[in-house]
PDB file of C-alpha atoms in Angstrom:
ATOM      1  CA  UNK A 305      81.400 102.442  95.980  1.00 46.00           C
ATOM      2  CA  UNK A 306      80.621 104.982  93.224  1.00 49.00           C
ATOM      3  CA  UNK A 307      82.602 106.663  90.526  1.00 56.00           C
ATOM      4  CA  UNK A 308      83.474 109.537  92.200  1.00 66.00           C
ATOM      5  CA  UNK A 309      87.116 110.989  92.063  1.00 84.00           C
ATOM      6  CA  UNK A 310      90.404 109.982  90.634  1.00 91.00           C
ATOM      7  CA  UNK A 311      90.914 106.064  90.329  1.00 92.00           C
ATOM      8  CA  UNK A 312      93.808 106.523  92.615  1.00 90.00           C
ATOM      9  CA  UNK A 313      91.074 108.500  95.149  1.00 91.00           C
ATOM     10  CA  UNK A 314      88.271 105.258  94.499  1.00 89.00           C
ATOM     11  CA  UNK A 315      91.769 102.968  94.786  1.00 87.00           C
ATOM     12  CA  UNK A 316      92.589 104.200  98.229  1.00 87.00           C
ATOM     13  CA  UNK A 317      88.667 104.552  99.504  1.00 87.00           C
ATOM     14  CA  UNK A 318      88.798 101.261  98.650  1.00 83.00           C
ATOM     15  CA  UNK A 319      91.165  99.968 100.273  1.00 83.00           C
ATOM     16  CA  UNK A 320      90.623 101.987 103.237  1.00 83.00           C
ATOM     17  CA  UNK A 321      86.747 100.780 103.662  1.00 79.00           C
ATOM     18  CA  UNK A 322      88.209  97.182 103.042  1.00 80.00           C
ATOM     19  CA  UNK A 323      90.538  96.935 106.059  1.00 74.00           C
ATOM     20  CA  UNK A 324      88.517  96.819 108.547  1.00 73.00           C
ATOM     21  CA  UNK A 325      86.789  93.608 110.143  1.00 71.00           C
ATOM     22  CA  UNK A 326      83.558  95.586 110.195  1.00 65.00           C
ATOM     23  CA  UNK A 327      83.272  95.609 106.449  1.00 68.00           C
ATOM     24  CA  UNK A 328      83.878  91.691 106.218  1.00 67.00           C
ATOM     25  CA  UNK A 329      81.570  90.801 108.864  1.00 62.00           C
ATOM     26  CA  UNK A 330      78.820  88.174 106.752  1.00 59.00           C
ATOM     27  CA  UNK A 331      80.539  89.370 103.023  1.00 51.00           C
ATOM     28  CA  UNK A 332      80.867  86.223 101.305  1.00 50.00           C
ATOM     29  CA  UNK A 333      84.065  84.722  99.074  1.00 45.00           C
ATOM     30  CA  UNK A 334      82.482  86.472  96.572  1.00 50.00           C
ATOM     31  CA  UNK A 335      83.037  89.629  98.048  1.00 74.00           C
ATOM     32  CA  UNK A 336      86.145  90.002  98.423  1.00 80.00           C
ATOM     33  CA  UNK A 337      86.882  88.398  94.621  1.00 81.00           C
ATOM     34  CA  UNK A 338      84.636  91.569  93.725  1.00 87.00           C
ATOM     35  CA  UNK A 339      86.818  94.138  95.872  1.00 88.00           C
ATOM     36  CA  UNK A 340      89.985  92.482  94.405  1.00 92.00           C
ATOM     37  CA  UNK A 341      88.949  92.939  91.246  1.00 92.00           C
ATOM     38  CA  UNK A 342      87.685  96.303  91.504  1.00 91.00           C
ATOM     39  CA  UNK A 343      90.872  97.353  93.195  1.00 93.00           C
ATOM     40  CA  UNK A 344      93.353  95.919  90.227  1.00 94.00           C
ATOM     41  CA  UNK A 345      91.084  97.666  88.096  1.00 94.00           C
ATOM     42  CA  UNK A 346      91.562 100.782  89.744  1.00 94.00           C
ATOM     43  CA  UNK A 347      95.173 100.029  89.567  1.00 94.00           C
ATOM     44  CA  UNK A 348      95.399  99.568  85.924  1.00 94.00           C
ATOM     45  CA  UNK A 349      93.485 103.128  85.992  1.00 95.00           C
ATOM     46  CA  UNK A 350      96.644 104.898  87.183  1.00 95.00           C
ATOM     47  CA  UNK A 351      99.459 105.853  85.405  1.00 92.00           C
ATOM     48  CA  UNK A 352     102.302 102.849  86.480  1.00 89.00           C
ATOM     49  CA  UNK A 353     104.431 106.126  87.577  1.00 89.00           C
ATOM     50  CA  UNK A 354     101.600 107.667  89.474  1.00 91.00           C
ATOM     51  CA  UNK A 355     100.930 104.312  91.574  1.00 93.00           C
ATOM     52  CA  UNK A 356     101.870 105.305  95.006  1.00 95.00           C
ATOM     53  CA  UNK A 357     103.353 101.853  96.101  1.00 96.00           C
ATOM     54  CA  UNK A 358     101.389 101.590  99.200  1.00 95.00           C
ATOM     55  CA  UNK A 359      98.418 101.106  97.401  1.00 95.00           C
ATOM     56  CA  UNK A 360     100.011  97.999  95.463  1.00 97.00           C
ATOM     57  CA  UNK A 361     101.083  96.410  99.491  1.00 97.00           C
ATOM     58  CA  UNK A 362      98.074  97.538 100.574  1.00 95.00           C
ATOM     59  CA  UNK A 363      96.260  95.306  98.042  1.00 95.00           C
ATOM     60  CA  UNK A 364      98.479  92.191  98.094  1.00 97.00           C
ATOM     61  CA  UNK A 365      98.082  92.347 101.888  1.00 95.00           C
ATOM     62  CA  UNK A 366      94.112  92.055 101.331  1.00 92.00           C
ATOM     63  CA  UNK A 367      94.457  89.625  98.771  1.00 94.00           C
ATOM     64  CA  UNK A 368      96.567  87.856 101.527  1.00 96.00           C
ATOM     65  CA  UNK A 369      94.100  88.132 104.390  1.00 92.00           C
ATOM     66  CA  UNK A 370      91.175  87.350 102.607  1.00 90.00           C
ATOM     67  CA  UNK A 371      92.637  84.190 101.819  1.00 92.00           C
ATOM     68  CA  UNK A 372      92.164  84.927  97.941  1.00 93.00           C
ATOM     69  CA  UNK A 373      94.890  82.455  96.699  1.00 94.00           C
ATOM     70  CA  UNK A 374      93.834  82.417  93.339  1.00 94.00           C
ATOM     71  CA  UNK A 375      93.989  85.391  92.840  1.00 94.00           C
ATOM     72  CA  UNK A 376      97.627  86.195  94.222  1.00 96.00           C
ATOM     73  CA  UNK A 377      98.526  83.300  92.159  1.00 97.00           C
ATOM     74  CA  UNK A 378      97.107  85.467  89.307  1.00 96.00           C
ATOM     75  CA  UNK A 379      98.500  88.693  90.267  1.00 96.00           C
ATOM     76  CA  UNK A 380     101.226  88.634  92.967  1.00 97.00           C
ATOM     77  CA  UNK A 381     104.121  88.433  90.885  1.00 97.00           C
ATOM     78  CA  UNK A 382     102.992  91.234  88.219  1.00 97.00           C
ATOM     79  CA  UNK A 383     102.119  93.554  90.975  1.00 97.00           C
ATOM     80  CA  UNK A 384     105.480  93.417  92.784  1.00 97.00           C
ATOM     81  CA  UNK A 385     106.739  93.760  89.586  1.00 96.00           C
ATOM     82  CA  UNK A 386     105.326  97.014  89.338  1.00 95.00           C
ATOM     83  CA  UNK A 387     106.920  98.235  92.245  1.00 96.00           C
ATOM     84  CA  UNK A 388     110.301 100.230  92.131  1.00 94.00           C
ATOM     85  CA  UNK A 389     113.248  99.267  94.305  1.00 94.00           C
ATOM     86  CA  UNK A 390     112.612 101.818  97.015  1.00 95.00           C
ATOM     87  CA  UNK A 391     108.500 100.579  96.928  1.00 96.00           C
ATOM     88  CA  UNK A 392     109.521  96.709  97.755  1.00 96.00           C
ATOM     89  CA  UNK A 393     111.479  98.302 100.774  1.00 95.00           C
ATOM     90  CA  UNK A 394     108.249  98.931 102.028  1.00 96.00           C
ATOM     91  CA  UNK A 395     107.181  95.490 102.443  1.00 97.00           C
ATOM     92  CA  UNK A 396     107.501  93.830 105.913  1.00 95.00           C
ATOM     93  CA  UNK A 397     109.905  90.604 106.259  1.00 96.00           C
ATOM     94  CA  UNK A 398     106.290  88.724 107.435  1.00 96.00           C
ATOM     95  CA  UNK A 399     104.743  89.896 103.636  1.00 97.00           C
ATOM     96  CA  UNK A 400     107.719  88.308 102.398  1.00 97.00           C
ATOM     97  CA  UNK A 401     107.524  84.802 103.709  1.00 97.00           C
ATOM     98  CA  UNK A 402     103.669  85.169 101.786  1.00 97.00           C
ATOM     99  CA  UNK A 403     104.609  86.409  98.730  1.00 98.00           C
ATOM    100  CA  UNK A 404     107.748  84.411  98.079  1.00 97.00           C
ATOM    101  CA  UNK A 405     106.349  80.845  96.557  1.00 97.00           C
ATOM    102  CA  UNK A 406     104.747  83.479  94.534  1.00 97.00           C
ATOM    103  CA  UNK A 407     107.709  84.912  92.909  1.00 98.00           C
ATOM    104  CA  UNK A 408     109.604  83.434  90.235  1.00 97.00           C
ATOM    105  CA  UNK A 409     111.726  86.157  88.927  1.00 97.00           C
ATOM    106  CA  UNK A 410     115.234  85.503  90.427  1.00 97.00           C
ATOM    107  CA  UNK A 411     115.999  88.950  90.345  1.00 96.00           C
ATOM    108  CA  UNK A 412     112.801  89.889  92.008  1.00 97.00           C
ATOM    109  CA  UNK A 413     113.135  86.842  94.675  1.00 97.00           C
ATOM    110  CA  UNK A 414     116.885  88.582  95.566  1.00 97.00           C
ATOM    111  CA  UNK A 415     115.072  91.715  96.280  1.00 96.00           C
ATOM    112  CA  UNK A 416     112.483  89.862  98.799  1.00 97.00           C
ATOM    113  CA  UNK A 417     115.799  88.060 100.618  1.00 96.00           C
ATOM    114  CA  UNK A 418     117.157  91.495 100.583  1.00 96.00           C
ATOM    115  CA  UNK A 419     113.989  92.833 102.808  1.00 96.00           C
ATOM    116  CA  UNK A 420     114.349  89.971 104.904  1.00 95.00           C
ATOM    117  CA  UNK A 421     117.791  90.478 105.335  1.00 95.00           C
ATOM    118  CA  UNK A 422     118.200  94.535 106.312  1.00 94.00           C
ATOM    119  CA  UNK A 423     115.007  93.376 108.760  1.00 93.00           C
ATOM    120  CA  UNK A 424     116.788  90.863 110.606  1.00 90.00           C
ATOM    121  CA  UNK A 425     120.188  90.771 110.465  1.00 86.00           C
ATOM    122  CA  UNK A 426     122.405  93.008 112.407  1.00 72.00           C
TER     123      UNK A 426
END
């Protein structure tokens, strides 16, 4: 991918080109440590208030996918982090039974059992 555009722009490129089965089709582990680094790059590019939230789910979901434990270990935690109250709403109850042994933050962890919660419960 080149340099063109806004890191936000390259960000969501990015991520776009990356969800598709097509693009993984014979990449290699190493791959995917090179798109997840290039995205949190990106991410670290953009102004923390400009980060649309989707962007930050859309790249803990890859990270997720692509099996890159590691690196969620490494980066889960401080990415949710990022997120304002109304951008963990937009996480799924299934992205929270992921991310949770990831979390230690209690306050954080209430927030996940809070998604879970307005999800399932009547």
């Amino acid at each position: 991918m080149g340099n063109a555009g806004t890191p936000l722009i390259r960000l969501l490129c990015l991520l776009t080109e990356a969800d598709t089965t097509h693009v993984w089709h014979g990449a290699d582990h190493y791959s995917a440590v090179s798109v997840l680094t290039d995205a949190l790059a990106l991410i670290h590019q953009i102004p923390p208030e400009s980060r649309p939230p989707h962007a930050i789910i859309a790249t803990l979901r890859l990270a997720h996918d692509l099996a890159a434990h590691g690196w969620l270990d490494d980066h889960g935690e401080p990415l949710l982090q990022t997120l304002t109250h109304e951008g963990l709403h937009r996480l799924r109850p299934t992205d929270v039974e992921w991310l949770r042994p990831l979390v230690g933050d209690e306050t954080l962890l209430a927030e996940l059992e809070l998604i879970t919660h307005r999800w399932r419960e009547p």
